[in-house]
Coordinates of C-alpha atoms and ligand atoms in Angstrom, one line a residue:
M94 CA 23.6 65.5 34.9
S95 CA 25.0 68.9 32.8
E96 CA 28.1 68.9 30.9
H97 CA 28.8 72.0 32.7
Y98 CA 28.0 71.0 36.0
F99 CA 31.8 71.5 37.4
A100 CA 32.9 74.8 36.1
K101 CA 34.6 75.7 39.1
G102 CA 37.9 76.7 37.5
L103 CA 39.9 74.4 39.7
F104 CA 41.6 72.7 36.2
S105 CA 42.2 76.0 35.2
G106 CA 45.7 75.7 33.4
K107 CA 46.3 72.1 34.3
Q108 CA 48.0 69.3 31.7
V109 CA 45.6 66.4 31.6
V110 CA 46.0 63.5 29.2
V111 CA 43.3 61.5 28.4
T112 CA 43.0 58.1 26.4
G113 CA 40.6 56.4 24.4
A114 CA 39.2 60.4 24.4
G115 CA 37.4 59.9 21.3
R116 CA 33.8 58.4 22.7
G117 CA 31.9 57.6 25.6
I118 CA 33.0 57.6 29.2
G119 CA 36.9 59.3 28.1
A120 CA 35.5 62.0 25.9
A121 CA 32.9 63.1 28.7
V122 CA 35.6 63.2 31.4
A123 CA 38.1 64.9 28.7
R124 CA 35.4 67.5 27.8
A125 CA 34.5 68.3 31.3
L126 CA 38.4 68.6 32.0
Q127 CA 38.5 71.0 29.7
N128 CA 35.3 72.9 29.9
D129 CA 36.9 73.5 33.4
G130 CA 40.2 75.8 31.8
A131 CA 42.4 71.8 31.8
N132 CA 44.9 72.1 29.0
I133 CA 43.7 68.5 26.7
T134 CA 46.0 66.3 25.1
A135 CA 43.5 63.4 23.9
H136 CA 44.6 60.1 22.5
L137 CA 41.5 59.3 20.8
G138 CA 41.8 55.9 20.3
R139 CA 42.8 54.5 16.8
E140 CA 43.6 56.0 13.8
E141 CA 40.4 55.7 12.6
N142 CA 39.1 57.6 15.5
R143 CA 40.3 61.0 14.6
Q144 CA 37.0 61.4 13.3
H145 CA 36.0 61.8 17.3
W146 CA 38.1 65.2 17.1
T147 CA 35.9 67.0 19.7
F148 CA 38.4 69.2 21.8
N149 CA 38.4 72.8 20.5
G150 CA 39.9 75.8 21.4
D151 CA 43.3 76.7 22.5
G152 CA 45.4 74.3 24.9
A153 CA 43.9 71.3 23.2
N154 CA 45.7 68.5 20.9
A155 CA 45.2 65.5 19.8
V156 CA 46.9 62.1 18.8
C157 CA 45.8 58.8 17.4
A158 CA 47.7 55.5 17.5
D159 CA 46.8 51.9 18.5
L160 CA 47.7 51.1 22.5
A161 CA 47.6 47.5 21.9
T162 CA 51.5 48.0 19.8
L163 CA 54.6 49.4 21.6
D164 CA 54.5 51.4 18.4
G165 CA 51.8 52.8 19.5
V166 CA 52.6 53.2 23.0
D167 CA 55.8 55.3 22.1
Q168 CA 54.2 57.7 19.6
T169 CA 51.6 58.6 22.1
A170 CA 54.3 59.1 24.6
D171 CA 56.5 61.2 22.4
F172 CA 53.2 63.5 21.6
I173 CA 52.4 63.7 24.7
A174 CA 56.3 65.2 25.9
S175 CA 56.2 67.0 22.9
H176 CA 52.9 68.8 24.1
C177 CA 53.0 69.1 27.7
P178 CA 56.0 70.1 30.1
A179 CA 54.7 68.5 32.7
V180 CA 51.4 66.0 33.1
D181 CA 49.2 66.8 36.2
V182 CA 46.9 64.0 35.6
L183 CA 46.9 61.3 33.2
I184 CA 43.8 59.1 32.7
H185 CA 44.1 55.9 31.5
N186 CA 40.8 55.3 30.0
A187 CA 41.7 53.3 26.9
G188 CA 40.3 49.5 26.8
T189 CA 38.1 47.5 25.4
M190 CA 37.3 43.6 25.7
L191 CA 37.8 42.6 21.8
G192 CA 35.1 40.0 21.7
R193 CA 33.9 37.6 24.3
V194 CA 35.9 34.5 24.0
P195 CA 34.8 31.2 25.6
T196 CA 37.7 29.3 27.1
E197 CA 37.9 26.0 24.8
S198 CA 38.0 28.9 21.9
M199 CA 41.5 30.7 23.8
T200 CA 43.9 31.6 22.0
A201 CA 47.4 33.0 22.8
E202 CA 47.1 35.4 20.4
H203 CA 43.4 36.7 21.9
Y204 CA 45.3 36.4 25.1
A205 CA 48.0 38.8 24.3
D206 CA 45.9 41.5 22.3
V207 CA 43.8 41.6 25.6
T208 CA 46.5 42.0 27.9
N209 CA 49.1 44.7 25.5
L210 CA 45.3 47.0 25.2
N211 CA 44.0 46.6 28.5
S212 CA 47.2 46.5 30.8
R213 CA 50.6 46.6 29.1
S214 CA 49.9 49.6 27.8
V215 CA 48.9 51.4 31.1
V216 CA 52.0 50.3 32.5
L217 CA 54.5 51.3 29.9
L218 CA 52.2 54.6 29.1
T219 CA 52.8 55.5 32.8
T220 CA 56.5 54.6 32.5
K221 CA 57.0 56.3 29.9
L222 CA 55.5 59.6 31.4
L223 CA 57.0 59.2 34.7
P224 CA 59.3 62.0 34.4
L225 CA 56.5 64.6 33.1
L226 CA 54.3 63.5 36.6
K227 CA 57.3 63.9 38.7
A228 CA 57.7 67.4 37.0
S229 CA 53.8 68.4 37.9
G230 CA 54.8 68.1 42.3
A231 CA 51.1 66.6 42.3
A232 CA 50.5 64.6 40.0
S233 CA 47.0 62.5 39.6
I234 CA 47.1 59.4 38.0
I235 CA 43.7 57.7 37.3
N236 CA 43.6 54.2 36.1
V237 CA 40.1 52.7 34.5
S238 CA 39.4 49.4 35.8
S239 CA 36.2 47.2 35.8
I240 CA 33.3 45.7 38.5
S241 CA 34.6 42.6 36.1
A242 CA 38.0 42.7 38.2
A243 CA 36.2 42.1 41.4
T244 CA 33.1 39.7 39.7
G245 CA 35.0 37.8 37.5
G246 CA 32.6 39.1 34.9
S247 CA 29.9 37.2 32.9
A248 CA 30.8 34.2 30.0
G249 CA 33.5 34.5 27.6
S250 CA 35.2 37.9 29.3
S251 CA 37.9 36.2 31.1
M252 CA 41.2 38.2 29.7
Y253 CA 39.3 41.2 29.9
S254 CA 38.2 40.9 33.4
A255 CA 41.7 38.9 34.2
A256 CA 43.5 42.2 32.3
K257 CA 40.7 44.8 34.5
G258 CA 42.2 42.7 37.9
F259 CA 45.7 43.8 37.1
I260 CA 45.2 47.3 36.3
S261 CA 43.1 47.1 40.1
T262 CA 46.2 45.5 41.9
Y263 CA 48.7 47.8 39.9
T264 CA 46.7 50.8 41.0
R265 CA 47.0 49.6 44.6
S266 CA 51.4 49.2 44.3
L267 CA 51.7 51.9 41.9
A268 CA 49.6 54.7 44.7
T269 CA 52.6 53.1 47.3
E270 CA 55.4 53.4 45.0
L271 CA 54.6 57.0 43.9
A272 CA 53.6 58.3 46.8
P273 CA 57.0 59.9 48.0
L274 CA 57.1 61.6 44.1
G275 CA 53.8 63.4 45.1
I276 CA 52.0 61.0 42.3
R277 CA 48.6 60.0 43.5
V278 CA 47.4 56.7 41.5
N279 CA 43.6 55.8 42.0
A280 CA 41.4 54.2 39.8
I281 CA 37.3 54.3 39.0
S282 CA 35.9 51.0 38.3
P283 CA 32.6 51.2 36.3
G284 CA 29.4 48.6 36.5
T285 CA 28.0 48.3 33.2
I286 CA 28.0 52.0 31.5
D287 CA 25.9 52.4 28.3
T288 CA 28.1 52.9 26.0
D289 CA 29.6 51.9 22.6
F290 CA 31.0 49.0 24.5
H291 CA 28.1 47.6 25.5
Q292 CA 26.5 47.9 22.1
R293 CA 29.2 45.8 20.4
Y294 CA 29.7 42.8 23.4
S295 CA 26.4 42.7 25.1
S296 CA 22.4 41.9 23.5
A297 CA 19.5 44.1 24.6
E298 CA 18.2 41.6 27.0
K299 CA 21.4 41.5 28.8
L300 CA 21.3 44.6 29.4
K301 CA 17.9 45.4 30.6
A302 CA 18.4 42.3 32.4
T303 CA 21.7 44.0 34.3
A304 CA 19.4 47.4 34.8
A305 CA 16.8 45.4 37.1
N306 CA 19.3 43.4 39.0
T307 CA 21.3 47.0 39.9
P308 CA 19.8 48.7 43.5
L309 CA 19.4 52.2 41.1
K310 CA 17.7 50.1 38.9
R311 CA 19.3 51.6 35.3
L312 CA 22.3 51.6 33.6
G313 CA 25.2 53.9 34.1
T314 CA 26.0 56.9 31.7
S315 CA 29.6 58.2 30.4
Q316 CA 28.5 60.9 32.6
D317 CA 27.9 59.2 35.9
C318 CA 32.0 58.7 35.3
V319 CA 32.6 62.7 35.2
S320 CA 32.6 63.5 38.6
A321 CA 34.5 60.7 40.2
C322 CA 37.5 61.2 37.4
L323 CA 37.3 65.1 38.3
F324 CA 37.5 64.3 42.2
L325 CA 40.2 62.5 41.8
A326 CA 42.2 64.7 39.6
S327 CA 42.0 67.4 41.7
D328 CA 44.7 67.6 44.3
E329 CA 42.2 70.0 46.2
L330 CA 39.1 67.8 46.3
S331 CA 41.2 64.2 46.8
G332 CA 44.4 65.1 47.8
F333 CA 44.9 62.2 50.7
I334 CA 43.6 59.7 48.8
T335 CA 45.9 57.5 46.5
G336 CA 45.9 53.6 45.7
Q337 CA 41.9 53.5 46.4
I338 CA 39.0 52.4 43.4
I339 CA 36.0 53.8 43.7
G340 CA 33.0 51.7 41.9
I341 CA 30.4 53.7 39.6
N342 CA 27.9 50.7 39.4
G343 CA 24.8 52.0 40.8
G344 CA 25.1 50.0 43.9
M345 CA 26.2 46.4 43.0
S346 CA 28.8 46.7 45.7
Y347 CA 31.9 45.2 43.9
V348 CA 34.7 47.3 43.3
Ligands
NAD192 P1 34.2 52.9 24.4 O1 33.8 51.5 23.4 O2 33.1 53.8 23.8 O3 35.3 53.5 24.4 C1 37.1 52.5 25.2 C2 37.7 53.8 24.1 O4 39.5 53.1 24.1 C3 37.1 54.3 22.6 O5 38.4 55.4 22.4 C4 38.5 53.3 21.5 O6 39.0 54.5 20.8 C5 40.2 53.3 22.8 N1 40.7 52.2 22.4 C6 39.8 50.8 21.8 N2 41.1 49.8 21.6 C7 41.8 50.6 21.4 C8 43.4 50.5 20.5 N3 43.8 49.4 20.6 N4 44.0 51.4 20.6 C9 43.6 52.7 20.9 N5 42.6 53.0 21.6 C10 41.8 52.2 21.9 O7 33.9 51.9 25.7 P2 33.4 53.2 27.1 O8 32.7 52.1 27.7 O9 33.6 54.4 26.9 O10 35.6 52.7 27.8 C11 36.1 53.2 28.5 C12 36.5 52.4 29.4 O11 36.2 52.1 30.7 C13 38.0 50.9 28.8 O12 38.6 51.1 29.8 C14 36.8 50.5 29.4 O13 37.2 48.9 29.3 C15 36.3 50.7 30.9 N6 35.0 49.9 30.9 C16 33.8 50.3 30.6 C17 33.1 49.8 31.1 C18 31.5 49.8 30.1 O14 30.2 48.8 31.3 N7 31.3 50.9 29.6 C19 32.6 49.2 32.1 C20 33.7 48.6 33.1 C21 34.7 49.5 32.0

């Protein structure tokens, strides 16, 4: 799928924030929105991800911060507030598994690390950006959940899967609460998408088996996540859709 297929100007002049936009799904989505005319404020990742800056041109800004920390969330929110008069689209994409940890080795520290990044940062960033989302008049929040929120994930991923389960439920709850403010809240729920994520946490054999068990017989790509995000981001395309979770998983039937 071409990187430029969506260039219709739907997002021209829109203020869009994407977290974890330095690589993978976040980078593909942010690039597509920028190609369509959006002003991108990109959270790239932690400080070492600054090299991943790829959003050139007018109206693009980038911040790096560790979203597992309270300081990192504050720093990101402050940066966004100082660059955006309003936030029309907020995509909470930053997240990761932080290793496969079996239950017998579980620690309070791993629990905190995984949930602080994958759940707490989404809650706090949403809360801090609420005035800017309200200022949009028709904002769209897109959370990035996971198929593991529904399936429980594979061995060693219990904290990550549960944190994504939180995101799916939070999406539905927030959609109802924020609807009167003109803010829609939806999520994408990727299946297995071939990014850095799986280079870290899945073996080649596991990925091959997943592709074979997927009805469409392949893994997903970052680009496969772009069109669903653009659809949910646009009031013109999805203005009556909120509280929904779109599975991007080649037919695995779970969201
Ligand atoms: P990725 O590892 O390429 O990207 C993750 C992004 O999160 C990176 O930009 C990274 O810098 C950022 N990040 C990680 N830890 C961070 C921290 N402590 N502070 C700030 N930023 C941090 O993987 P991806 O596949 O592009 O993942 C994007 C999102 O999709 C994540 O939320 C992930 O959980 C979710 N997801 C991915 C898959 C998949 O199969 N790849 C499946 C379901 C859900």
